[in-house]
mmCIF file of C-alpha atoms and ligand atoms in Angstrom:
data_model
loop_
_atom_site.group_PDB
_atom_site.id
_atom_site.type_symbol
_atom_site.label_atom_id
_atom_site.label_comp_id
_atom_site.label_asym_id
_atom_site.label_seq_id
_atom_site.Cartn_x
_atom_site.Cartn_y
_atom_site.Cartn_z
ATOM 1 C CA MET A 10 -24.104 1.153 6.165
ATOM 2 C CA ARG A 11 -23.242 4.209 5.050
ATOM 3 C CA ALA A 12 -24.777 7.879 6.431
ATOM 4 C CA THR A 13 -24.498 11.131 4.655
ATOM 5 C CA CYS A 14 -25.372 14.585 5.660
ATOM 6 C CA CYS A 15 -25.695 17.416 2.747
ATOM 7 C CA GLY A 16 -24.378 14.963 0.459
ATOM 8 C CA ARG A 17 -21.208 14.342 2.342
ATOM 9 C CA HIS A 18 -19.880 10.964 3.899
ATOM 10 C CA LEU A 19 -20.575 10.952 7.774
ATOM 11 C CA SER A 20 -20.073 7.394 8.655
ATOM 12 C CA GLY A 21 -20.085 3.991 7.465
ATOM 13 C CA ALA A 22 -19.388 0.276 8.288
ATOM 14 C CA GLU A 23 -19.409 -3.235 6.823
ATOM 15 C CA ARG A 24 -20.682 -6.456 8.136
ATOM 16 C CA ILE A 25 -21.262 -10.123 7.427
ATOM 17 C CA SER A 26 -23.721 -11.792 9.460
ATOM 18 C CA ARG A 27 -26.224 -14.876 9.479
ATOM 19 C CA VAL A 28 -29.393 -14.465 7.969
ATOM 20 C CA GLU A 29 -31.247 -14.582 11.377
ATOM 21 C CA ASP A 30 -29.082 -11.702 12.931
ATOM 22 C CA ILE A 31 -29.479 -9.299 10.031
ATOM 23 C CA PRO A 32 -32.548 -7.403 11.903
ATOM 24 C CA ALA A 33 -30.659 -6.904 15.134
ATOM 25 C CA LEU A 34 -27.478 -5.795 12.889
ATOM 26 C CA THR A 35 -29.205 -3.411 10.988
ATOM 27 C CA ALA A 36 -30.971 -1.830 13.862
ATOM 28 C CA ALA A 37 -27.499 -1.506 15.523
ATOM 29 C CA LEU A 38 -25.736 0.038 12.415
ATOM 30 C CA THR A 39 -28.859 2.636 12.063
ATOM 31 C CA GLU A 40 -28.215 3.529 15.677
ATOM 32 C CA ARG A 41 -24.484 4.013 15.166
ATOM 33 C CA ALA A 42 -25.209 6.058 12.503
ATOM 34 C CA MET A 43 -27.617 8.208 14.210
ATOM 35 C CA SER A 44 -25.326 8.817 17.126
ATOM 36 C CA HIS A 45 -21.480 8.211 15.983
ATOM 37 C CA SER A 46 -20.944 11.675 14.637
ATOM 38 C CA ALA A 47 -21.498 15.204 15.765
ATOM 39 C CA ARG A 48 -24.007 15.834 13.149
ATOM 40 C CA ILE A 49 -27.458 14.034 12.238
ATOM 41 C CA PRO A 50 -27.385 12.416 9.116
ATOM 42 C CA ASP A 51 -30.200 13.231 6.506
ATOM 43 C CA GLU A 52 -29.600 10.039 4.555
ATOM 44 C CA VAL A 53 -28.712 6.503 6.109
ATOM 45 C CA HIS A 54 -28.390 3.446 3.804
ATOM 46 C CA CYS A 55 -28.449 0.044 5.013
ATOM 47 C CA THR A 56 -27.740 -2.483 2.065
ATOM 48 C CA VAL A 57 -28.316 -6.257 2.444
ATOM 49 C CA GLU A 58 -26.775 -8.345 0.036
ATOM 50 C CA ARG A 59 -26.854 -12.382 0.063
ATOM 51 C CA LEU A 60 -23.367 -14.129 -0.148
ATOM 52 C CA ASP A 61 -23.011 -17.810 -1.057
ATOM 53 C CA ALA A 62 -21.483 -19.034 2.121
ATOM 54 C CA SER A 63 -19.443 -21.518 -0.206
ATOM 55 C CA GLU A 64 -17.824 -18.835 -1.790
ATOM 56 C CA ILE A 65 -16.444 -16.982 1.345
ATOM 57 C CA LEU A 66 -12.660 -16.729 1.725
ATOM 58 C CA HIS A 67 -11.654 -17.691 5.512
ATOM 59 C CA ALA A 68 -8.501 -15.897 6.315
ATOM 60 C CA GLU A 69 -6.644 -14.665 9.417
ATOM 61 C CA LEU A 70 -5.832 -11.214 10.254
ATOM 62 C CA PRO A 71 -2.230 -9.719 9.961
ATOM 63 C CA ASP A 72 -0.305 -9.123 12.898
ATOM 64 C CA ILE A 73 -0.089 -5.749 14.550
ATOM 65 C CA THR A 74 2.694 -3.810 15.086
ATOM 66 C CA THR A 75 2.710 -0.230 16.582
ATOM 67 C CA TRP A 76 5.434 2.337 15.840
ATOM 68 C CA ASP A 77 5.729 5.145 18.385
ATOM 69 C CA VAL A 78 6.996 8.395 16.394
ATOM 70 C CA PRO A 79 7.648 11.934 17.798
ATOM 71 C CA ALA A 80 5.761 14.033 15.240
ATOM 72 C CA TRP A 81 4.093 13.276 11.800
ATOM 73 C CA GLN A 82 7.112 14.300 9.821
ATOM 74 C CA ALA A 83 9.020 11.597 11.474
ATOM 75 C CA GLY A 84 5.999 9.284 10.814
ATOM 76 C CA ARG A 85 5.835 9.834 7.251
ATOM 77 C CA GLU A 86 9.591 9.107 6.781
ATOM 78 C CA LEU A 87 8.935 5.720 8.463
ATOM 79 C CA ALA A 88 6.012 5.176 6.297
ATOM 80 C CA GLY A 89 8.171 5.899 3.278
ATOM 81 C CA ARG A 90 10.873 3.290 4.749
ATOM 82 C CA LEU A 91 8.108 0.535 5.364
ATOM 83 C CA LEU A 92 6.893 0.998 1.797
ATOM 84 C CA LYS A 93 10.321 0.786 0.318
ATOM 85 C CA ASN A 94 10.948 -2.271 2.258
ATOM 86 C CA ALA A 95 7.678 -3.966 1.038
ATOM 87 C CA GLY A 96 8.980 -3.052 -2.814
ATOM 88 C CA VAL A 97 7.788 0.344 -3.755
ATOM 89 C CA ALA A 98 10.121 2.497 -5.662
ATOM 90 C CA ALA A 99 11.522 5.494 -3.865
ATOM 91 C CA HIS A 100 10.266 7.964 -6.123
ATOM 92 C CA VAL A 101 6.892 6.423 -6.162
ATOM 93 C CA VAL A 102 6.906 6.661 -2.377
ATOM 94 C CA SER A 103 7.666 10.286 -2.042
ATOM 95 C CA ARG A 104 5.259 11.036 -4.765
ATOM 96 C CA SER A 105 2.402 9.063 -3.302
ATOM 97 C CA LEU A 106 2.734 10.546 0.423
ATOM 98 C CA ALA A 107 2.579 13.940 -1.318
ATOM 99 C CA CYS A 108 -0.512 12.983 -3.321
ATOM 100 C CA LEU A 109 -2.415 11.721 -0.196
ATOM 101 C CA ALA A 110 -1.374 14.643 1.977
ATOM 102 C CA GLU A 111 -2.561 17.252 -0.847
ATOM 103 C CA GLY A 112 -5.738 15.373 -1.490
ATOM 104 C CA PRO A 113 -5.947 12.601 -4.261
ATOM 105 C CA ALA A 114 -9.139 13.633 -5.598
ATOM 106 C CA PRO A 115 -9.270 15.751 -9.057
ATOM 107 C CA ASP A 116 -10.568 18.656 -7.278
ATOM 108 C CA GLY A 117 -7.734 18.440 -4.595
ATOM 109 C CA GLY A 118 -10.284 16.570 -1.939
ATOM 110 C CA VAL A 119 -10.609 13.271 -0.121
ATOM 111 C CA MET A 120 -11.526 10.065 -2.301
ATOM 112 C CA ARG A 121 -14.198 7.946 -1.024
ATOM 113 C CA GLY A 122 -12.206 4.892 -1.829
ATOM 114 C CA ALA A 123 -8.574 4.005 -2.454
ATOM 115 C CA MET A 124 -6.034 4.863 -5.174
ATOM 116 C CA VAL A 125 -4.427 1.823 -6.948
ATOM 117 C CA VAL A 126 -0.774 2.446 -7.872
ATOM 118 C CA ASP A 127 1.751 0.826 -9.880
ATOM 119 C CA ARG A 128 4.600 0.137 -7.279
ATOM 120 C CA LEU A 129 7.497 0.815 -9.709
ATOM 121 C CA SER A 130 6.227 3.488 -12.253
ATOM 122 C CA GLY A 131 3.916 5.343 -9.749
ATOM 123 C CA GLU A 132 1.169 5.198 -12.563
ATOM 124 C CA ARG A 133 -2.370 5.379 -11.108
ATOM 125 C CA LEU A 134 -4.414 2.612 -12.113
ATOM 126 C CA GLU A 135 -8.166 3.000 -10.398
ATOM 127 C CA PRO A 136 -10.642 3.435 -13.180
ATOM 128 C CA ASP A 137 -12.179 6.755 -11.237
ATOM 129 C CA ASN A 138 -9.910 9.029 -9.819
ATOM 130 C CA ARG A 139 -12.842 10.819 -7.883
ATOM 131 C CA ARG A 140 -14.219 7.509 -6.431
ATOM 132 C CA GLY A 141 -11.479 5.220 -6.241
ATOM 133 C CA VAL A 142 -11.791 1.610 -5.357
ATOM 134 C CA ARG A 143 -13.784 0.782 -2.193
ATOM 135 C CA VAL A 144 -13.346 -2.415 -0.527
ATOM 136 C CA SER A 145 -16.412 -4.336 0.590
ATOM 137 C CA ARG A 146 -17.690 -7.453 1.994
ATOM 138 C CA MET A 147 -15.253 -8.224 4.851
ATOM 139 C CA ASP A 148 -15.478 -8.983 8.424
ATOM 140 C CA VAL A 149 -14.494 -10.772 11.555
ATOM 141 C CA ALA A 150 -16.183 -13.934 11.909
ATOM 142 C CA PRO A 151 -19.662 -13.476 13.734
ATOM 143 C CA ASP A 152 -18.644 -15.820 16.876
ATOM 144 C CA GLU A 153 -15.217 -14.311 17.301
ATOM 145 C CA ARG A 154 -15.841 -10.510 16.980
ATOM 146 C CA VAL A 155 -16.331 -10.241 21.084
ATOM 147 C CA ALA A 156 -13.218 -11.915 21.609
ATOM 148 C CA LEU A 157 -11.093 -10.018 19.228
ATOM 149 C CA ARG A 158 -12.559 -6.598 20.652
ATOM 150 C CA ASN A 159 -11.738 -7.654 23.973
ATOM 151 C CA LEU A 160 -8.075 -8.396 23.036
ATOM 152 C CA LEU A 161 -7.726 -5.080 21.148
ATOM 153 C CA ASP A 162 -9.315 -3.384 24.106
ATOM 154 C CA LYS A 163 -6.590 -5.145 26.535
ATOM 155 C CA VAL A 164 -3.747 -3.813 24.571
ATOM 156 C CA GLY A 165 -5.199 -0.235 24.279
ATOM 157 C CA LEU A 166 -6.183 -0.627 20.688
ATOM 158 C CA GLY A 167 -9.936 -0.652 21.584
ATOM 159 C CA HIS A 168 -10.884 2.346 19.190
ATOM 160 C CA HIS A 169 -13.389 1.020 16.755
ATOM 161 C CA ARG A 170 -11.163 2.636 13.894
ATOM 162 C CA VAL A 171 -8.337 -0.166 14.650
ATOM 163 C CA LEU A 172 -10.634 -3.085 14.483
ATOM 164 C CA GLU A 173 -12.490 -1.821 11.117
ATOM 165 C CA ALA A 174 -8.848 -0.711 9.461
ATOM 166 C CA LEU A 175 -7.372 -4.196 10.329
ATOM 167 C CA VAL A 176 -10.160 -5.997 8.813
ATOM 168 C CA LEU A 177 -10.048 -3.903 5.702
ATOM 169 C CA ALA A 178 -6.146 -4.261 5.706
ATOM 170 C CA GLY A 179 -6.607 -7.859 6.020
ATOM 171 C CA LYS A 180 -8.635 -8.105 2.985
ATOM 172 C CA VAL A 181 -6.225 -5.973 0.845
ATOM 173 C CA LEU A 182 -3.200 -8.099 1.728
ATOM 174 C CA LYS A 183 -5.246 -10.810 0.120
ATOM 175 C CA ALA A 184 -5.762 -9.244 -3.117
ATOM 176 C CA PRO A 185 -3.714 -10.781 -6.145
ATOM 177 C CA GLY A 186 -0.751 -8.317 -6.844
ATOM 178 C CA ILE A 187 -0.639 -6.238 -3.646
ATOM 179 C CA VAL A 188 2.480 -5.217 -2.265
ATOM 180 C CA ALA A 189 1.739 -2.689 0.430
ATOM 181 C CA GLU A 190 -1.345 -0.474 1.658
ATOM 182 C CA LEU A 191 -0.645 3.082 2.823
ATOM 183 C CA CYS A 192 -3.485 4.825 5.138
ATOM 184 C CA TRP A 193 -4.225 7.529 7.130
ATOM 185 C CA SER A 194 -7.721 8.848 8.107
ATOM 186 C CA ASP A 195 -9.713 12.076 6.900
ATOM 187 C CA ALA A 196 -10.912 12.427 10.100
ATOM 188 C CA PRO A 197 -9.236 15.848 11.680
ATOM 189 C CA ASP A 198 -8.682 14.500 15.461
ATOM 190 C CA TYR A 199 -7.326 10.833 14.161
ATOM 191 C CA VAL A 200 -3.764 11.140 13.219
ATOM 192 C CA THR A 201 -2.668 7.173 13.515
ATOM 193 C CA GLY A 202 -2.254 5.659 10.048
ATOM 194 C CA TYR A 203 -0.622 2.466 9.056
ATOM 195 C CA VAL A 204 1.509 0.788 6.301
ATOM 196 C CA ALA A 205 0.464 -3.122 5.761
ATOM 197 C CA SER A 206 2.283 -5.610 3.930
ATOM 198 C CA PRO A 207 2.044 -9.401 3.266
ATOM 199 C CA ILE A 208 5.497 -9.844 4.935
ATOM 200 C CA GLU A 209 5.422 -7.337 7.717
ATOM 201 C CA GLY A 210 1.549 -7.256 8.526
ATOM 202 C CA TYR A 211 -0.193 -4.195 9.922
ATOM 203 C CA GLN A 212 2.103 -1.652 10.862
ATOM 204 C CA ARG A 213 0.367 1.247 12.822
ATOM 205 C CA ILE A 214 2.368 4.671 12.795
ATOM 206 C CA THR A 215 1.115 6.713 15.831
ATOM 207 C CA ARG A 216 1.304 9.893 14.032
ATOM 208 C CA LEU A 217 1.022 10.614 10.029
ATOM 209 C CA LYS A 218 -0.392 14.035 10.281
ATOM 210 C CA GLU A 219 -0.993 17.274 12.005
ATOM 211 C CA THR A 220 -4.083 17.364 14.461
ATOM 212 C CA GLY A 221 -6.794 19.148 12.499
ATOM 213 C CA ASP A 222 -5.694 18.103 9.110
ATOM 214 C CA PRO A 223 -8.894 17.043 7.168
ATOM 215 C CA MET A 224 -6.869 15.280 4.403
ATOM 216 C CA GLY A 225 -6.676 11.291 4.321
ATOM 217 C CA GLY A 226 -6.830 8.388 1.974
ATOM 218 C CA ARG A 227 -5.894 4.989 1.040
ATOM 219 C CA ILE A 228 -3.068 3.795 -1.558
ATOM 220 C CA PHE A 229 -2.987 0.196 -2.631
ATOM 221 C CA PHE A 230 0.672 -0.399 -4.349
ATOM 222 C CA ILE A 231 0.362 -3.344 -6.643
ATOM 223 C CA ASP A 232 2.928 -5.286 -8.744
ATOM 224 C CA ARG A 233 1.852 -5.209 -12.357
ATOM 225 C CA ARG A 234 3.472 -8.376 -13.560
ATOM 226 C CA ASN A 235 0.732 -10.766 -14.306
ATOM 227 C CA TRP A 236 -1.824 -8.388 -12.656
ATOM 228 C CA ASP A 237 -5.220 -8.107 -13.912
ATOM 229 C CA ARG A 238 -7.191 -4.859 -12.819
ATOM 230 C CA ASP A 239 -10.655 -6.282 -13.273
ATOM 231 C CA GLU A 240 -9.916 -9.472 -11.110
ATOM 232 C CA PHE A 241 -8.117 -6.928 -8.367
ATOM 233 C CA ILE A 242 -10.979 -4.724 -8.190
ATOM 234 C CA ALA A 243 -13.673 -7.551 -8.505
ATOM 235 C CA PHE A 244 -11.670 -9.352 -5.433
ATOM 236 C CA LEU A 245 -11.898 -6.248 -3.222
ATOM 237 C CA GLU A 246 -15.413 -5.203 -4.018
ATOM 238 C CA GLN A 247 -17.183 -8.385 -4.239
ATOM 239 C CA ARG A 248 -15.200 -11.724 -2.605
ATOM 240 C CA GLY A 249 -16.694 -12.292 1.019
ATOM 241 C CA VAL A 250 -13.915 -12.691 3.343
ATOM 242 C CA LEU A 251 -14.229 -13.653 7.129
ATOM 243 C CA PHE A 252 -11.195 -13.323 9.538
ATOM 244 C CA HIS A 253 -10.795 -16.175 12.165
ATOM 245 C CA GLY A 254 -8.269 -16.452 15.093
ATOM 246 C CA LYS A 255 -6.499 -13.539 17.210
ATOM 247 C CA PRO A 256 -3.906 -11.394 15.174
ATOM 248 C CA GLY A 257 -0.457 -11.472 16.800
ATOM 249 C CA ILE A 258 0.434 -8.296 18.765
ATOM 250 C CA ASN A 259 4.165 -7.468 18.740
ATOM 251 C CA PRO A 260 5.474 -5.098 21.366
ATOM 252 C CA THR A 261 5.399 -1.236 20.670
ATOM 253 C CA ARG A 262 8.711 0.158 18.834
ATOM 254 C CA THR A 263 9.951 3.451 18.993
ATOM 255 C CA TRP A 264 11.081 5.364 15.867
ATOM 256 C CA ARG A 265 13.185 8.368 16.189
ATOM 257 C CA VAL A 266 14.958 10.094 13.186
HETATM 258 N N1 LIG B 592 -12.238 1.199 0.724
HETATM 259 C C1 LIG B 592 -11.334 1.697 -0.115
HETATM 260 N N2 LIG B 592 -10.902 3.087 0.721
HETATM 261 C C2 LIG B 592 -11.599 3.440 1.757
HETATM 262 C C3 LIG B 592 -12.619 2.603 2.114
HETATM 263 C C4 LIG B 592 -13.095 1.411 1.660
HETATM 264 N N3 LIG B 592 -14.062 0.765 2.303
HETATM 265 N N4 LIG B 592 -13.238 3.382 3.458
HETATM 266 C C5 LIG B 592 -12.278 4.528 3.707
HETATM 267 N N5 LIG B 592 -11.548 4.559 2.530
HETATM 268 C C6 LIG B 592 -10.451 5.683 2.095
HETATM 269 C C7 LIG B 592 -10.994 6.955 2.056
HETATM 270 O O1 LIG B 592 -10.279 7.702 0.975
HETATM 271 C C8 LIG B 592 -10.893 7.682 3.304
HETATM 272 O O2 LIG B 592 -11.029 8.911 3.042
HETATM 273 C C9 LIG B 592 -9.806 7.001 3.872
HETATM 274 O O3 LIG B 592 -9.518 5.742 3.166
HETATM 275 C C10 LIG B 592 -9.920 6.987 5.398
HETATM 276 O O4 LIG B 592 -10.853 6.485 5.832
HETATM 277 O O5 LIG B 592 -4.714 1.377 13.675
HETATM 278 O O6 LIG B 592 -10.085 5.487 10.145
HETATM 279 O O7 LIG B 592 -12.353 5.398 7.493
HETATM 280 O O8 LIG B 592 -5.219 3.112 14.850
HETATM 281 O O9 LIG B 592 -11.077 7.700 7.858
HETATM 282 C C11 LIG B 592 -6.170 3.724 10.245
HETATM 283 C C12 LIG B 592 -5.585 3.602 11.846
HETATM 284 C C13 LIG B 592 -7.404 4.803 10.670
HETATM 285 C C14 LIG B 592 -6.093 2.756 12.719
HETATM 286 C C15 LIG B 592 -8.179 4.633 9.081
HETATM 287 O O10 LIG B 592 -9.851 5.465 7.853
HETATM 288 C C16 LIG B 592 -5.483 2.285 13.831
HETATM 289 C C17 LIG B 592 -9.504 5.174 9.274
HETATM 290 P P1 LIG B 592 -11.224 6.194 7.293
HETATM 291 MG MG1 LIG B 593 -13.124 8.565 7.381
#
């Protein structure tokens, strides 16, 4: 589902469900589109696509760690450190953080999708710098959604953005050639972001931007050895991925500069 107002993105959601649940699900997502944001959308698109069940990749969600940081500047410093640990070159880290902060689209605005960046050279590899790469066709297994939401609720991670970002990052971490993802929201009031990597999992950072800042985005850092751009993008855009089981939840850590 995606909803827009005056040509601008308002809200969106991705789900994978059984055929018999589709009518109720499209109704629920339309309801969400109508009530989720401050504005009433002027367009709501619900697209239903058939997936071949035998081609769905079944996977586990990454473990979750929350890093408590005193301010967004410290958060960005920590993000840089986590990205370097994952294999992103230092000069690429600083340039990438600056690019997200300034607005990565050609007009200096927010992109709809993600940037794709070479971990060593910093080169941008997404085919369209305005749109970016949109990850789609991933979800929690239908029977396990309620249990996961309850688990996240219990540890104070009940905000819908957490589950959605966790599932998106979970799929990104399965993509061929990925070394890390960096993300923070473009929602002015949502300042928590994350760095995800195959080894460290989903590492939330409580502050990655100043409250009120309308910039945000995602960067997928890749290792170009044996990497195929079309294969990478086809996986992210088209392969169905369903997540099972409960992610590990690590104790909150504190980061002081
Ligand atoms: N595929 C690729 N990039 C996307 C997608 C997608 N499906 N959806 C959004 N983006 C990009 C796009 O540039 C957005 O501007 C940016 O990411 C941010 O999207 O654990 O809510 O949906 O507390 O605003 C992370 C932390 C929240 C959650 C991220 O992102 C937590 C968030 P948003
Ligand atoms: Mg957003």
